[in-house]
CSV table of C-alpha atoms in Angstrom, one decimal:
chain,number,residue,atom,x,y,z
A,161,UNK,CA,0.0,0.0,0.0
A,162,UNK,CA,1.5,3.4,-0.9
A,163,UNK,CA,1.9,6.3,1.6
A,164,UNK,CA,-1.1,8.2,0.3
A,165,UNK,CA,-3.5,5.2,0.8
A,166,UNK,CA,-2.0,4.5,4.2
A,167,UNK,CA,-2.5,8.1,5.2
A,168,UNK,CA,-6.0,8.3,3.8
A,169,UNK,CA,-7.4,5.0,5.0
A,170,UNK,CA,-5.4,4.1,8.1
A,171,UNK,CA,-3.5,7.0,9.6
A,172,UNK,CA,-5.9,9.9,9.3
A,173,UNK,CA,-8.8,8.0,10.8
A,174,UNK,CA,-6.6,6.7,13.6
A,175,UNK,CA,-5.3,10.2,14.3
A,176,UNK,CA,-8.9,11.6,14.3
A,177,UNK,CA,-10.3,8.8,16.5
A,178,UNK,CA,-7.4,8.8,19.0
A,179,UNK,CA,-7.1,12.5,19.1
A,180,UNK,CA,-10.8,12.9,19.8
A,181,UNK,CA,-10.8,10.1,22.4
A,182,UNK,CA,-7.8,11.5,24.1
A,183,UNK,CA,-9.5,14.9,24.3
A,184,UNK,CA,-12.7,13.5,25.6
A,185,UNK,CA,-11.1,11.3,28.2
A,186,UNK,CA,-8.9,14.2,29.3
A,187,UNK,CA,-11.9,16.5,29.7
A,188,UNK,CA,-13.7,13.8,31.7
A,189,UNK,CA,-10.7,13.4,34.0
A,190,UNK,CA,-10.4,17.2,34.3
A,191,UNK,CA,-14.0,18.1,34.7
A,192,UNK,CA,-15.3,14.9,36.3
A,193,UNK,CA,-12.6,14.3,38.8
A,194,UNK,CA,-10.2,17.2,39.2
A,195,UNK,CA,-12.2,20.5,39.1
A,196,UNK,CA,-13.5,21.5,42.5
A,197,UNK,CA,-11.9,18.7,44.4
A,198,UNK,CA,-8.9,20.7,45.6
A,199,UNK,CA,-6.4,17.9,45.2
A,200,UNK,CA,-8.6,15.2,46.8
A,201,UNK,CA,-10.0,12.9,44.2
A,202,UNK,CA,-12.9,10.6,45.0
A,203,UNK,CA,-11.6,7.4,43.4
A,204,UNK,CA,-14.9,5.5,43.8
A,205,UNK,CA,-16.9,8.2,42.0
A,206,UNK,CA,-18.2,7.1,38.6
A,207,UNK,CA,-18.4,9.2,35.5
A,208,UNK,CA,-20.2,7.4,32.7
A,209,UNK,CA,-19.8,4.1,34.6
A,210,UNK,CA,-16.0,4.4,35.1
A,211,UNK,CA,-14.0,5.4,38.1
A,212,UNK,CA,-11.0,7.7,38.1
A,213,UNK,CA,-8.5,4.7,37.7
A,214,UNK,CA,-10.3,3.3,34.7
A,215,UNK,CA,-10.5,6.8,33.0
A,216,UNK,CA,-6.9,7.4,33.8
A,217,UNK,CA,-5.7,4.1,32.4
A,218,UNK,CA,-7.9,4.6,29.3
A,219,UNK,CA,-6.4,8.1,28.8
A,220,UNK,CA,-2.9,6.8,29.2
A,221,UNK,CA,-3.3,4.0,26.7
A,222,UNK,CA,-4.9,6.4,24.2
A,223,UNK,CA,-2.0,8.9,24.7
A,224,UNK,CA,0.5,6.2,23.8
A,225,UNK,CA,-1.4,5.1,20.8
A,226,UNK,CA,-1.9,8.8,19.7
A,227,UNK,CA,1.8,9.6,20.2
A,228,UNK,CA,2.7,6.6,18.0
A,229,UNK,CA,0.2,7.7,15.4
A,230,UNK,CA,1.7,11.2,15.4
A,231,UNK,CA,5.2,9.8,14.9
A,232,UNK,CA,3.9,7.7,12.0
A,233,UNK,CA,2.1,10.8,10.6
A,234,UNK,CA,5.4,12.7,10.7
A,235,UNK,CA,7.2,9.8,9.0
A,236,UNK,CA,4.7,9.6,6.2
A,237,UNK,CA,4.9,13.4,5.7
A,238,UNK,CA,8.7,13.6,6.0
A,239,UNK,CA,9.2,14.9,2.5
A,240,UNK,CA,6.9,17.9,3.2
A,241,UNK,CA,8.5,18.5,6.6
A,242,UNK,CA,12.0,18.5,5.0
A,243,UNK,CA,10.8,20.9,2.2
A,244,UNK,CA,9.3,23.3,4.8
A,245,UNK,CA,12.6,23.3,6.8
A,246,UNK,CA,14.9,23.5,3.8
A,247,UNK,CA,13.0,26.3,2.1
A,248,UNK,CA,12.7,28.3,5.3
A,249,UNK,CA,9.0,28.7,5.0
A,250,UNK,CA,8.3,27.8,8.6
A,251,UNK,CA,6.9,31.3,9.1
A,252,UNK,CA,4.3,30.6,6.5
A,253,UNK,CA,3.3,27.4,8.3
A,254,UNK,CA,2.7,29.1,11.6
A,255,UNK,CA,-0.3,26.9,12.5
A,256,UNK,CA,1.6,23.6,11.9
A,257,UNK,CA,4.5,25.0,14.0
A,258,UNK,CA,2.2,25.9,16.9
A,259,UNK,CA,0.4,22.5,16.8
A,260,UNK,CA,3.8,20.8,16.8
A,261,UNK,CA,5.2,22.8,19.7
A,262,UNK,CA,2.0,22.4,21.7
A,263,UNK,CA,1.9,18.7,21.1
A,264,UNK,CA,5.5,18.2,22.2
A,265,UNK,CA,4.9,20.4,25.4
A,266,UNK,CA,1.7,18.5,26.2
A,267,UNK,CA,3.3,15.1,25.7
A,268,UNK,CA,6.4,16.0,27.7
A,269,UNK,CA,4.4,17.4,30.6
A,270,UNK,CA,2.0,14.5,30.5
A,271,UNK,CA,4.8,11.9,30.4
A,272,UNK,CA,6.7,13.8,33.2
A,273,UNK,CA,3.6,13.6,35.4
A,274,UNK,CA,3.7,9.8,34.8
A,275,UNK,CA,7.4,9.7,35.7
A,276,UNK,CA,6.6,11.3,39.1
A,277,UNK,CA,3.6,8.9,39.8
A,278,UNK,CA,4.4,6.9,42.9
A,279,UNK,CA,7.5,8.8,43.8
A,280,UNK,CA,6.0,10.6,46.8
A,281,UNK,CA,6.5,13.9,45.0
A,282,UNK,CA,2.8,14.6,44.6
A,283,UNK,CA,3.1,18.4,44.2
A,284,UNK,CA,5.6,18.1,41.4
A,285,UNK,CA,3.3,15.5,39.7
A,286,UNK,CA,0.3,17.8,40.2
A,287,UNK,CA,2.2,20.7,38.9
A,288,UNK,CA,3.0,18.9,35.7
A,289,UNK,CA,-0.6,17.8,35.4
A,290,UNK,CA,-1.8,21.4,35.8
A,291,UNK,CA,0.6,22.6,33.1
A,292,UNK,CA,-0.4,19.7,30.9
A,293,UNK,CA,-4.1,20.5,31.3
A,294,UNK,CA,-3.6,24.2,30.3
A,295,UNK,CA,-1.4,23.5,27.3
A,296,UNK,CA,-3.8,20.8,26.1
A,297,UNK,CA,-6.7,23.2,26.0
A,298,UNK,CA,-4.8,25.3,23.5
A,299,UNK,CA,-3.6,22.2,21.6
A,300,UNK,CA,-7.2,21.0,21.1
A,301,UNK,CA,-8.2,24.3,19.6
A,302,UNK,CA,-5.2,24.3,17.2
A,303,UNK,CA,-5.8,20.6,16.3
A,304,UNK,CA,-9.4,21.4,15.4
A,305,UNK,CA,-8.2,24.2,13.2
A,306,UNK,CA,-5.5,22.0,11.7
A,307,UNK,CA,-7.9,19.3,10.8
A,308,UNK,CA,-10.6,21.8,9.6
A,309,UNK,CA,-8.1,23.4,7.2
A,310,UNK,CA,-7.1,20.1,5.7
A,311,UNK,CA,-10.4,18.2,5.9
A,312,UNK,CA,-10.9,17.9,2.2
A,313,UNK,CA,-7.5,16.2,1.8
A,314,UNK,CA,-8.2,13.9,4.7
A,315,UNK,CA,-11.0,12.0,3.1
């Protein structure tokens, strides 16, 4: 299967599905469990039939799958990425640059929070989670704009 068919029939739907599911599960974690609890999460509370642990695990699995899909997306589009870098037209591709930087920051702060899980450094972990949550709000907006701008090419 050539790169165009892989991108159109496998990778783009995977990116859309995983990206949407990561966003929804992240919003459920944020709004259903974090907001208004001042650091104390009720782990037995259910949101849409799942407790905090189930939502957290689901979100983490989706994040890993989404990260792999983004890496594959970059690999499939490597010619375009090289052309943009070589021709110094990054400034014309501001939206792509912003999405890329926000994705890297959101991923790094999310993975850093995982690294501090179980270390006893709860405030450091919560700090990374808070930063991750704020960056991700901007990322979701820019991802929607990114997909919207390219929707005709995705299908």
